[in-house]
PDB file of C-alpha atoms in Angstrom:
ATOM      1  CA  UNK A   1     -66.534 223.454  49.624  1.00 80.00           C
ATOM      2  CA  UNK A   2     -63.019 223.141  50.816  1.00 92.00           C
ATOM      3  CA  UNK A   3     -61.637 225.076  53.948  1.00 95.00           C
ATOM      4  CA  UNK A   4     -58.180 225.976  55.336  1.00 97.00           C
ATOM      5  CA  UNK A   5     -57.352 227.125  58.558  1.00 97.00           C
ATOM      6  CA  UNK A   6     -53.674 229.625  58.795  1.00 98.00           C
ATOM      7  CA  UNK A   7     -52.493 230.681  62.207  1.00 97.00           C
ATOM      8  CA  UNK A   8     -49.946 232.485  63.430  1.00 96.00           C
ATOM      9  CA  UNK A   9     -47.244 230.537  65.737  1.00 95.00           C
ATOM     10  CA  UNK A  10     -48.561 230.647  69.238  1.00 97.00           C
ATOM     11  CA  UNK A  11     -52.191 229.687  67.226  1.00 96.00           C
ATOM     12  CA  UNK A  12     -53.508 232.378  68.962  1.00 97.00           C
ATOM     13  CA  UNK A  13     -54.750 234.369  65.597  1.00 97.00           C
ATOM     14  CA  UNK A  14     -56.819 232.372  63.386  1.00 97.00           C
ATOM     15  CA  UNK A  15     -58.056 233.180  59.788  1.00 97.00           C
ATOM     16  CA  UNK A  16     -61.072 229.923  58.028  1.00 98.00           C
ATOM     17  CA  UNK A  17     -61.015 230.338  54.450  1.00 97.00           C
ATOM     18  CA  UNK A  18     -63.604 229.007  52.557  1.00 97.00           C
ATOM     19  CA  UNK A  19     -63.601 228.011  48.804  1.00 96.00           C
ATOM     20  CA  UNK A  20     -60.289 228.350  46.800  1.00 96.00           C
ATOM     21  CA  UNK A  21     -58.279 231.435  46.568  1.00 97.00           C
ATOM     22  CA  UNK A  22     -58.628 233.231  43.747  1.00 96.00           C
ATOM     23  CA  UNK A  23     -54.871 234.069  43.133  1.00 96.00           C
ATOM     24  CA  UNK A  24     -52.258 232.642  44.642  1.00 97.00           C
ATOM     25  CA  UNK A  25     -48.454 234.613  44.325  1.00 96.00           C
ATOM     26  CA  UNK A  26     -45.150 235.173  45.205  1.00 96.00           C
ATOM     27  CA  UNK A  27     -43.302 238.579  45.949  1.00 94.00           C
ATOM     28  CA  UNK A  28     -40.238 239.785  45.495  1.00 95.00           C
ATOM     29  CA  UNK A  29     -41.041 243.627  46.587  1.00 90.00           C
ATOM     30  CA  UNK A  30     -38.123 244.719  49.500  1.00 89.00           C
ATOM     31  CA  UNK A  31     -41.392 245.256  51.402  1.00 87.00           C
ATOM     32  CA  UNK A  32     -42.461 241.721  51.429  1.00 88.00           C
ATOM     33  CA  UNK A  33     -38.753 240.117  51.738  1.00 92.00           C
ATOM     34  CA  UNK A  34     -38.686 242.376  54.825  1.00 90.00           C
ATOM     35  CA  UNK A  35     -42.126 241.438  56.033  1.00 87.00           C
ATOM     36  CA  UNK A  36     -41.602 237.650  55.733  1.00 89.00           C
ATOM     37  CA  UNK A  37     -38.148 237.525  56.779  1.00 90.00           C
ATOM     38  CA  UNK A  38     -37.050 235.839  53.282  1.00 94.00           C
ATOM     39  CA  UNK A  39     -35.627 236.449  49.969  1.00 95.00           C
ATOM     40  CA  UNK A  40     -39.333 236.597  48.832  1.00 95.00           C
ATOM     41  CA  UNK A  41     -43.347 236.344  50.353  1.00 94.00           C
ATOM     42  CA  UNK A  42     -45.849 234.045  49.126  1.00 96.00           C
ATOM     43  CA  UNK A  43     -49.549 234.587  50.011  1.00 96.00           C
ATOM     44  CA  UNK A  44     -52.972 233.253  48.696  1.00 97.00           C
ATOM     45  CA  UNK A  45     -56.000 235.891  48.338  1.00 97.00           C
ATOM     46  CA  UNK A  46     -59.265 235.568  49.448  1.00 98.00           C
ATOM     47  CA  UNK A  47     -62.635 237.247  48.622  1.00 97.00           C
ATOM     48  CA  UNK A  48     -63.268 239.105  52.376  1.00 96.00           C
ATOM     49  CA  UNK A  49     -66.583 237.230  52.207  1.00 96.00           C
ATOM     50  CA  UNK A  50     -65.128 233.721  52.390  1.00 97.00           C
ATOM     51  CA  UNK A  51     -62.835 234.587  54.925  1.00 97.00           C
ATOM     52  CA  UNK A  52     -63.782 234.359  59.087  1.00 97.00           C
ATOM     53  CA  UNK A  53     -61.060 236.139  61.759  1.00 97.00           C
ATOM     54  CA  UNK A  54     -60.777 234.668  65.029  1.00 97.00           C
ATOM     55  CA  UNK A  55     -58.070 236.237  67.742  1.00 97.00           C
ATOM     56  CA  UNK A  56     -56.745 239.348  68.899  1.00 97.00           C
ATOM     57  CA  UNK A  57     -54.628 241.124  66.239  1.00 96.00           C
ATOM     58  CA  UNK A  58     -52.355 244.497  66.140  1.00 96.00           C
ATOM     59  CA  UNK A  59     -52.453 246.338  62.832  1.00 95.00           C
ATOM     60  CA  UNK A  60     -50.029 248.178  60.752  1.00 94.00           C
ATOM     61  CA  UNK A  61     -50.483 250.427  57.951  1.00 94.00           C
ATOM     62  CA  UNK A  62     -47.405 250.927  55.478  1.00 90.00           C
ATOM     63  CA  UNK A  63     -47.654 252.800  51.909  1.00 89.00           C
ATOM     64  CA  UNK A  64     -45.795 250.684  49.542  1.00 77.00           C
ATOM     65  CA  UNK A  65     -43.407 251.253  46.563  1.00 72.00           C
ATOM     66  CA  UNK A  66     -46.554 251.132  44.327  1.00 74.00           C
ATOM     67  CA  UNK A  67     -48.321 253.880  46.371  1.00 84.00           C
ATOM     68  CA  UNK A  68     -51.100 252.051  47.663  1.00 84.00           C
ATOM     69  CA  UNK A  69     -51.860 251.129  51.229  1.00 91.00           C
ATOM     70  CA  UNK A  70     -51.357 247.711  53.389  1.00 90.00           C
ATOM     71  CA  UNK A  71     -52.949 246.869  56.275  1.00 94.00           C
ATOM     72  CA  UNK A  72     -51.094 244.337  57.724  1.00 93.00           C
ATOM     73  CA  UNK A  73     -52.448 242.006  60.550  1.00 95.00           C
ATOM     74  CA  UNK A  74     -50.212 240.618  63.033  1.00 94.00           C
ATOM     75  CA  UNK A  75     -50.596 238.901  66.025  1.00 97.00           C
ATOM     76  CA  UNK A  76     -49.504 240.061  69.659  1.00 97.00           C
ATOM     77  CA  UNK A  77     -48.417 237.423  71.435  1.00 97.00           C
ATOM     78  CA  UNK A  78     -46.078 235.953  68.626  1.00 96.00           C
ATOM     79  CA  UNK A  79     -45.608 238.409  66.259  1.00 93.00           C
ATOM     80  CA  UNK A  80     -46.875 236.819  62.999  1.00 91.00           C
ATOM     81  CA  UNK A  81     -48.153 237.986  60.197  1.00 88.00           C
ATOM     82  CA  UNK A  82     -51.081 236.411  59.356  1.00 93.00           C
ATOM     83  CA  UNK A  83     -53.540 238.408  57.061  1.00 95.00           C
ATOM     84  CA  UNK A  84     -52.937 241.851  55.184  1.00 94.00           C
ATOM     85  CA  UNK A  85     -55.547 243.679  53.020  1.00 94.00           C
ATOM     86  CA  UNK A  86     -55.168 246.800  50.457  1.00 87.00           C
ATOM     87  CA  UNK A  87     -52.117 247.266  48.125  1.00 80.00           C
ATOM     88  CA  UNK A  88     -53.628 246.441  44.642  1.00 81.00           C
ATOM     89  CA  UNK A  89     -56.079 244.175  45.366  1.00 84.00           C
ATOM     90  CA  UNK A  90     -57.912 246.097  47.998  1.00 84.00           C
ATOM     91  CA  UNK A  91     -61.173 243.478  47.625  1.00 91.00           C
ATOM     92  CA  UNK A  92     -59.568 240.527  48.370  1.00 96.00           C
ATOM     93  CA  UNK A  93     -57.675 239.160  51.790  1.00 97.00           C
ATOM     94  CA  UNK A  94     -54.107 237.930  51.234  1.00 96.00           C
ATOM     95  CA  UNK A  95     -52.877 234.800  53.729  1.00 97.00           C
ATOM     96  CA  UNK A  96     -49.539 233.658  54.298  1.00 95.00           C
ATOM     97  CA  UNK A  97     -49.612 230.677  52.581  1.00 96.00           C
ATOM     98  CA  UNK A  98     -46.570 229.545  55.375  1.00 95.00           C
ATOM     99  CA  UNK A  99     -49.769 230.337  58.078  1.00 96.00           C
ATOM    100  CA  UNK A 100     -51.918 227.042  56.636  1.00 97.00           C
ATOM    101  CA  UNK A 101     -48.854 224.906  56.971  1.00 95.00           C
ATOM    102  CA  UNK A 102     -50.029 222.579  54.531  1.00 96.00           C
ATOM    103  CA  UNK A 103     -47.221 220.915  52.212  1.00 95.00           C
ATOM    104  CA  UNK A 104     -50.027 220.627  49.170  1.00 95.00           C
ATOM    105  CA  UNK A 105     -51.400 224.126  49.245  1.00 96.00           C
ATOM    106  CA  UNK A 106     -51.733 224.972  45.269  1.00 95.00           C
ATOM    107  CA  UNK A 107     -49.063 226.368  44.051  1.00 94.00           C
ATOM    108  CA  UNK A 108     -48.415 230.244  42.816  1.00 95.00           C
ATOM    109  CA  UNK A 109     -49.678 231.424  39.578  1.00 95.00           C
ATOM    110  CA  UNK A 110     -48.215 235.155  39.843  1.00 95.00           C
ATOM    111  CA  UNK A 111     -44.778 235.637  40.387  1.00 96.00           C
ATOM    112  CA  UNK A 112     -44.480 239.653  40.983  1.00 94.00           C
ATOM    113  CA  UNK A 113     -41.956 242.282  41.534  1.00 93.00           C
ATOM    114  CA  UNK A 114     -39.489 240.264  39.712  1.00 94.00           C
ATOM    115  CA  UNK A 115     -37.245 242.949  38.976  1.00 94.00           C
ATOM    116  CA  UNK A 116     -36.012 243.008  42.505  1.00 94.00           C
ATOM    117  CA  UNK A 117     -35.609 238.873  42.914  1.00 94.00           C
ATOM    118  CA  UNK A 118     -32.563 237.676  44.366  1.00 96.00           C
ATOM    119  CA  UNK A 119     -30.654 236.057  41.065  1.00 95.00           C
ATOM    120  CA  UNK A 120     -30.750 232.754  42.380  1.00 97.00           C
ATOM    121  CA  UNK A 121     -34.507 232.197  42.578  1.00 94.00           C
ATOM    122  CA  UNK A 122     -36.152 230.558  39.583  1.00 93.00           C
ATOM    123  CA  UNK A 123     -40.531 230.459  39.708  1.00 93.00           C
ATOM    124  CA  UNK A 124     -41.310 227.758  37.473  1.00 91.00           C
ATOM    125  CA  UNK A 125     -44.237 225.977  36.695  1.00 88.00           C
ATOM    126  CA  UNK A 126     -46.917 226.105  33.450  1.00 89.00           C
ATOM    127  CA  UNK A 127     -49.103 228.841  33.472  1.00 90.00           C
ATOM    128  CA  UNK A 128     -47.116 231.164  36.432  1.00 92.00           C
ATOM    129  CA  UNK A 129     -47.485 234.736  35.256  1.00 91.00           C
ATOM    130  CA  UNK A 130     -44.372 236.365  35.878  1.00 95.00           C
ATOM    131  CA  UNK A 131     -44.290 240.531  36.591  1.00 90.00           C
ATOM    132  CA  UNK A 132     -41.779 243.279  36.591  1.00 87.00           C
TER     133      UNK A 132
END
């Protein structure tokens, strides 16, 4: 069974996932662009049982355009965003996929919230799913 490690930038919060994600995306909500500090977010989601949490981490809960509610996990120390849970896929744990550092992580099959990407992005790829 494969398993990835993501951690914030001091390393101090620590999220083991184990198995493959079962979606991997990229948003371009003005929530996410703000969260990640760029034009859009990409994140890989995990079923909660296949994921393990090691570290202190602060939490912040924001209602987003789409009415549902994030809980976004962050760590102290640094500041990074490493896990969030809720929105519309409440089951599942989403993971920066910039917190694995890992050049050949898969890459995204969702592209979402397209109707507020910056012009000069392009998703490509066969298969990527691509969402107003």
């Amino acid at each position: 069974m494969t398993s990835r490690v993501a951690t914030c930038r001091c390393g101090q919060l620590r999220v083991e996932c184990h198995g493959e994600p079962v979606r991997i995306s990229v948003c371009h909500c003005l929530d996410c662009q703000r969260r990640s500090g760029s034009a859009f977010a990409a994140q890989a989601r995990f079923p909660t049982e296949q994921v393990r949490f090691e570290g202190e981490a602060k939490e912040w809960v924001h209602l987003s355009d789409s009415g549902h509610l994030t809980h976004f996990h962050f760590c102290p120390v640094c500041g990074g965003t490493v896990w969030y849970q809720g929105g519309g896929l409440p089951d599942l744990i989403a993971i920066a996929i910039g917190g694995f550092a890992d050049p050949d992580f898969p890459r995204p099959n969702f592209s979402v919230w397209e109707v507020r990407k910056h012009a000069w992005i392009e998703i490509v790829g066969e298969g990527v799913e691509h969402c107003d």
